[in-house]
């Protein structure tokens, strides 16, 4: 069973008008963070995961998972993952209260899962985002005890990811490095450009915002969701150094950021420790952006944003995203048409 989920199939939901998430509509500055904000940021994601598993296990029976191809003990293992997420929520809530910091609360969510297969596939995406969130936030945690605790949660989320990916027939470890999406991370990217500093806390928050549909929290996190980025559905799976990618309606949406047809825009792909920019072009009809070939050397769950800069991929330059692609090595994608777009 090999089933890759793109953003067009899994994260296309946008936050509704009643959402408590603030949507970015123009230039922003990178907010300052502290350990309390980071813990509440993590708690926000853990609440989302807890609710996701609670709903899925209530909506689909053990027999339905087996009928979908997930044989025992898969259902029991899903319950273990759900128990882990409940423990993470309780742990973070307790840690915040012990530090006299008001914790956030569970909000209202909608998940685009309609059957056991789409539920498990979305689980893979959410667990991957969780790994990227904890990994990216680690560099900004000042308290060593908090850092150790976050690292302990991170390794469990990574095991969740590997197990779910293997259950879907995907590689459980498709790349030598996981991808940090968090607060401040520095890395060298493979083009001949010097060391970069990347401010990216709004990226993970933007992914979470796609599922949050309402509710209110006593905590206001200093993040804003970027405008969504939609991948045009294609019957082919994505392959590194081969596949094209079309971003539906992206040029039209970018014009609110003072972008015109002469403004250089880059699709920046985050894979492992690499950030790889590819210049986009405007398609006929002046609505979409497109790249003709994915970068070489990317694999697994890959994130992409649109940026006005090819060297500084920060909140001031990002105009949309992230979107998520499942990318196969060149020549390694399934030969059958993608079931969501064929």
Coordinates of C-alpha atoms in Angstrom, one line a residue:
X1 CA 0.0 0.0 0.0
X2 CA 1.8 3.1 -1.2
X3 CA -0.2 6.3 -0.8
X4 CA 1.4 9.8 -0.7
X5 CA -0.7 12.7 0.5
X6 CA -0.1 16.2 -0.9
X7 CA -1.4 19.4 0.6
X8 CA -4.1 19.5 -2.1
X9 CA -5.5 16.3 -0.6
X10 CA -4.8 16.8 3.1
X11 CA -4.1 20.4 4.2
X12 CA -6.3 22.3 1.7
X13 CA -8.7 23.3 4.5
X14 CA -8.3 27.0 5.4
X15 CA -9.2 28.5 8.8
X16 CA -12.7 29.7 8.6
X17 CA -13.6 33.3 9.4
X18 CA -14.4 32.4 13.1
X19 CA -10.9 31.0 13.5
X20 CA -8.8 32.4 16.4
X21 CA -5.7 32.2 14.2
X22 CA -4.6 35.6 12.8
X23 CA -4.0 35.4 9.1
X24 CA -1.1 37.4 7.7
X25 CA -2.2 40.0 5.2
X26 CA 1.1 42.0 4.8
X27 CA 4.6 42.3 5.9
X28 CA 5.4 41.2 9.5
X29 CA 8.3 41.2 11.8
X30 CA 9.7 38.1 13.5
X31 CA 8.3 38.0 17.1
X32 CA 10.5 37.4 20.1
X33 CA 10.0 34.2 22.0
X34 CA 10.7 32.7 25.4
X35 CA 10.4 29.3 27.0
X36 CA 6.8 29.9 28.1
X37 CA 5.8 30.8 24.5
X38 CA 7.6 27.7 23.2
X39 CA 5.9 25.4 25.6
X40 CA 2.5 26.8 24.8
X41 CA 3.4 26.5 21.1
X42 CA 4.1 22.8 21.7
X43 CA 1.0 22.4 23.7
X44 CA -1.1 23.9 20.8
X45 CA 0.2 21.2 18.5
X46 CA -0.2 18.4 21.1
X47 CA -3.8 19.4 21.6
X48 CA -4.4 19.2 17.9
X49 CA -2.8 15.7 17.7
X50 CA -4.7 14.5 20.7
X51 CA -8.0 15.5 19.2
X52 CA -7.1 14.0 15.9
X53 CA -6.5 10.6 17.3
X54 CA -9.5 10.8 19.7
X55 CA -11.8 11.5 16.7
X56 CA -10.2 8.9 14.4
X57 CA -10.4 6.1 16.9
X58 CA -14.0 7.0 17.7
X59 CA -15.0 7.3 14.0
X60 CA -13.3 4.1 12.7
X61 CA -13.4 0.6 14.3
X62 CA -10.7 -2.0 14.5
X63 CA -12.5 -4.0 11.8
X64 CA -12.6 -1.0 9.5
X65 CA -8.9 -0.5 9.8
X66 CA -8.3 -4.2 9.1
X67 CA -10.6 -4.0 6.0
X68 CA -8.6 -1.0 4.8
X69 CA -5.4 -3.1 4.9
X70 CA -4.1 -2.2 8.4
X71 CA -3.9 -5.6 10.1
X72 CA -3.6 -6.1 13.8
X73 CA -1.9 -4.9 16.0
X74 CA -2.2 -1.7 14.1
X75 CA -5.3 -0.5 15.8
X76 CA -3.8 -1.3 19.2
X77 CA -0.7 0.7 18.3
X78 CA -2.8 3.7 17.2
X79 CA -4.3 3.6 20.7
X80 CA -0.8 3.7 22.1
X81 CA 0.0 6.7 20.0
X82 CA -3.2 8.4 21.2
X83 CA -2.1 7.7 24.8
X84 CA 1.3 9.3 24.1
X85 CA -0.4 12.4 22.8
X86 CA -2.6 12.6 25.9
X87 CA 0.5 12.3 28.1
X88 CA 2.3 15.0 26.2
X89 CA -0.7 17.4 26.7
X90 CA -0.8 16.6 30.4
X91 CA 3.0 17.0 30.8
X92 CA 3.2 20.4 29.0
X93 CA 0.1 21.7 30.8
X94 CA 1.6 20.7 34.2
X95 CA 5.0 22.2 33.3
X96 CA 3.5 25.5 32.4
X97 CA 1.4 25.7 35.5
X98 CA 4.4 24.8 37.7
X99 CA 6.2 27.8 36.1
X100 CA 3.2 30.0 36.9
X101 CA 2.5 30.4 33.1
X102 CA -1.1 30.2 31.8
X103 CA -1.4 27.2 29.5
X104 CA -3.4 27.3 26.3
X105 CA -6.5 25.1 25.9
X106 CA -8.0 22.8 23.4
X107 CA -9.6 24.6 20.4
X108 CA -12.0 23.5 17.8
X109 CA -10.6 21.5 14.8
X110 CA -11.7 20.0 11.6
X111 CA -9.7 17.2 9.9
X112 CA -10.1 16.2 6.2
X113 CA -10.1 12.4 6.9
X114 CA -13.1 10.5 5.5
X115 CA -12.0 6.9 6.0
X116 CA -9.3 4.8 7.8
X117 CA -6.8 5.2 4.9
X118 CA -7.1 9.0 4.7
X119 CA -6.9 9.2 8.5
X120 CA -3.7 7.2 8.6
X121 CA -2.2 9.2 5.8
X122 CA -3.0 12.5 7.5
X123 CA -1.6 11.0 10.7
X124 CA 1.7 10.6 8.9
X125 CA 1.7 14.3 7.8
X126 CA 0.8 15.5 11.4
X127 CA 3.4 13.4 13.0
X128 CA 6.0 14.7 10.6
X129 CA 5.0 18.2 11.3
X130 CA 5.4 17.5 15.0
X131 CA 8.9 16.2 14.5
X132 CA 9.8 19.4 12.5
X133 CA 8.2 21.6 15.1
X134 CA 10.1 20.2 18.1
X135 CA 13.3 20.0 16.2
X136 CA 13.1 23.6 15.0
X137 CA 12.1 25.0 18.4
X138 CA 15.0 23.3 20.2
X139 CA 17.6 25.9 19.4
X140 CA 15.5 28.6 21.1
X141 CA 14.8 26.7 24.4
X142 CA 16.9 28.3 27.2
X143 CA 16.1 26.1 30.2
X144 CA 18.1 22.8 29.9
X145 CA 15.4 20.8 31.7
X146 CA 12.8 22.0 29.2
X147 CA 15.2 21.2 26.3
X148 CA 15.7 17.7 27.6
X149 CA 11.9 17.2 27.9
X150 CA 11.3 18.5 24.4
X151 CA 14.0 16.2 23.1
X152 CA 12.3 13.3 24.8
X153 CA 9.0 14.1 23.2
X154 CA 10.7 14.7 19.8
X155 CA 12.1 11.1 19.7
X156 CA 8.7 9.6 20.5
X157 CA 7.1 11.7 17.7
X158 CA 9.8 10.5 15.3
X159 CA 9.0 6.9 16.2
X160 CA 5.3 7.6 15.6
X161 CA 6.2 9.0 12.2
X162 CA 8.4 6.0 11.2
X163 CA 5.7 3.5 12.2
X164 CA 2.9 5.3 10.4
X165 CA 5.0 5.7 7.2
X166 CA 5.9 2.1 7.2
X167 CA 2.3 1.1 7.7
X168 CA 1.5 3.1 4.5
X169 CA 4.2 1.4 2.5
X170 CA 6.4 4.5 2.6
X171 CA 10.0 4.5 3.6
X172 CA 10.1 4.9 7.5
X173 CA 13.2 6.9 7.2
X174 CA 13.4 8.5 3.7
X175 CA 16.1 11.1 4.4
X176 CA 19.3 11.2 6.5
X177 CA 18.1 14.3 8.3
X178 CA 14.8 15.5 9.7
X179 CA 13.6 18.9 8.7
X180 CA 13.5 21.7 11.4
X181 CA 10.7 24.2 11.1
X182 CA 10.7 26.3 14.2
X183 CA 12.0 29.4 15.8
X184 CA 15.6 30.2 14.7
X185 CA 17.8 27.7 12.9
X186 CA 21.0 28.2 10.9
X187 CA 22.2 26.0 8.1
X188 CA 24.1 26.0 4.9
X189 CA 22.0 25.5 1.8
X190 CA 23.4 23.8 -1.2
X191 CA 23.5 26.6 -3.7
X192 CA 26.6 28.8 -3.5
X193 CA 25.2 31.1 -0.9
X194 CA 26.7 31.9 2.6
X195 CA 25.4 30.6 5.9
X196 CA 21.8 31.6 6.4
X197 CA 19.7 32.5 9.4
X198 CA 16.1 31.4 9.0
X199 CA 13.3 32.7 11.1
X200 CA 10.5 30.2 10.6
X201 CA 8.2 29.9 13.6
X202 CA 5.2 31.1 11.5
X203 CA 5.6 28.1 9.2
X204 CA 4.5 25.4 11.6
X205 CA 1.8 27.7 13.0
X206 CA 0.5 28.1 9.4
X207 CA 0.2 24.4 9.1
X208 CA -1.7 24.1 12.4
X209 CA -4.0 26.9 11.3
X210 CA -5.4 24.9 8.5
X211 CA -7.2 22.6 11.0
X212 CA -8.3 25.2 13.7
X213 CA -11.8 26.3 13.0
X214 CA -12.8 28.0 16.3
X215 CA -12.6 28.3 20.0
X216 CA -10.7 30.7 22.2
X217 CA -7.6 30.5 24.3
X218 CA -6.4 32.6 27.3
X219 CA -3.0 32.6 25.6
X220 CA -2.2 34.7 22.6
X221 CA 0.8 33.4 20.8
X222 CA 2.8 36.0 18.8
X223 CA 2.5 34.1 15.5
X224 CA 0.5 34.7 12.3
X225 CA -0.5 32.2 9.7
X226 CA 0.9 32.8 6.2
X227 CA -1.6 32.7 3.3
X228 CA -2.2 29.1 2.3
X229 CA -0.4 27.5 -0.6
X230 CA -2.3 25.0 -2.7
X231 CA -0.6 22.4 -4.9
X232 CA -2.4 21.6 -8.1
X233 CA -3.5 18.0 -8.0
X234 CA -1.6 15.7 -10.4
X235 CA -2.0 12.1 -11.3
X236 CA 1.7 11.6 -10.9
X237 CA 3.7 11.2 -7.7
X238 CA 6.4 13.7 -7.0
X239 CA 9.9 12.7 -7.8
X240 CA 13.1 14.7 -7.0
X241 CA 14.9 16.1 -10.1
X242 CA 12.0 15.2 -12.3
X243 CA 8.5 16.4 -11.4
X244 CA 7.0 19.8 -12.0
X245 CA 4.8 21.5 -9.4
X246 CA 2.0 24.0 -10.0
X247 CA 0.9 26.4 -7.2
X248 CA -2.8 27.0 -7.9
X249 CA -3.8 30.7 -7.8
X250 CA -0.5 31.7 -6.2
X251 CA 0.4 34.6 -8.5
X252 CA -3.1 36.1 -8.2
X253 CA -2.9 35.8 -4.3
X254 CA 0.7 37.2 -4.3
X255 CA -0.4 40.5 -5.7
X256 CA -1.6 41.7 -2.3
X257 CA 2.1 41.7 -1.3
X258 CA 3.0 44.2 -4.0
X259 CA 4.1 41.4 -6.3
X260 CA 3.7 41.8 -10.1
X261 CA 4.8 39.8 -13.1
X262 CA 8.3 41.2 -12.9
X263 CA 8.9 40.3 -9.3
X264 CA 11.2 37.3 -8.8
X265 CA 9.5 34.7 -6.6
X266 CA 11.1 31.5 -5.4
X267 CA 9.6 28.2 -4.3
X268 CA 11.8 27.3 -1.4
X269 CA 11.9 23.6 -0.5
X270 CA 12.8 22.5 3.0
X271 CA 14.2 19.0 3.1
X272 CA 16.4 17.9 6.0
X273 CA 18.9 20.7 6.7
X274 CA 18.6 22.0 3.2
X275 CA 16.7 25.0 1.9
X276 CA 16.6 24.9 -1.9
X277 CA 15.1 27.9 -3.8
X278 CA 13.8 27.4 -7.4
X279 CA 12.6 30.4 -9.4
X280 CA 8.9 30.1 -10.3
X281 CA 7.3 31.2 -13.5
X282 CA 3.8 32.5 -14.1
X283 CA 1.6 30.1 -16.1
X284 CA -0.8 31.1 -18.9
X285 CA -3.8 32.8 -17.5
X286 CA -1.7 34.9 -15.0
X287 CA -3.0 33.0 -12.0
X288 CA -0.7 30.2 -11.0
X289 CA 3.0 29.9 -10.3
X290 CA 4.9 26.8 -11.5
X291 CA 8.3 25.2 -11.4
X292 CA 9.3 22.7 -14.1
X293 CA 11.5 20.4 -12.0
X294 CA 11.8 19.7 -8.3
X295 CA 15.3 20.0 -6.8
X296 CA 17.6 17.0 -6.8
X297 CA 18.4 15.3 -3.5
X298 CA 15.1 15.8 -1.6
X299 CA 12.9 13.0 -0.2
X300 CA 10.1 12.2 2.2
X301 CA 7.9 14.8 3.7
X302 CA 9.1 18.1 2.1
X303 CA 7.9 21.6 2.9
X304 CA 7.7 24.4 0.4
X305 CA 7.0 28.2 0.8
X306 CA 7.0 31.0 -1.7
X307 CA 9.6 33.7 -1.0
X308 CA 10.5 37.1 -2.5
X309 CA 14.2 36.3 -1.6
X310 CA 16.4 33.4 -2.7
X311 CA 18.7 33.8 0.3
X312 CA 16.6 35.0 3.2
X313 CA 13.7 32.7 3.8
X314 CA 12.2 34.6 6.8
X315 CA 8.8 35.9 7.8
X316 CA 9.4 39.2 6.0
X317 CA 10.0 37.5 2.6
X318 CA 7.6 34.5 2.7
X319 CA 4.3 35.3 1.0
X320 CA 2.6 31.9 1.2
X321 CA 2.9 28.4 2.6
X322 CA 4.0 26.0 3.7
X323 CA 2.6 23.3 1.5
X324 CA 3.6 19.7 2.0
X325 CA 4.8 17.2 -0.7
X326 CA 5.7 13.5 -0.3
X327 CA 8.7 13.3 -2.6
X328 CA 10.3 10.1 -3.9
X329 CA 13.8 9.6 -5.2
X330 CA 14.1 10.0 -9.0
X331 CA 12.8 6.8 -10.6
X332 CA 11.4 5.5 -7.2
X333 CA 7.8 6.7 -7.4
X334 CA 4.9 4.3 -7.8
X335 CA 4.0 3.6 -11.4
X336 CA 0.2 3.6 -10.8
X337 CA -1.6 7.0 -11.0
X338 CA -2.1 8.9 -7.8
X339 CA -5.4 7.8 -6.4
X340 CA -6.5 11.3 -5.4
X341 CA -5.9 12.9 -8.8
X342 CA -6.3 10.2 -11.4

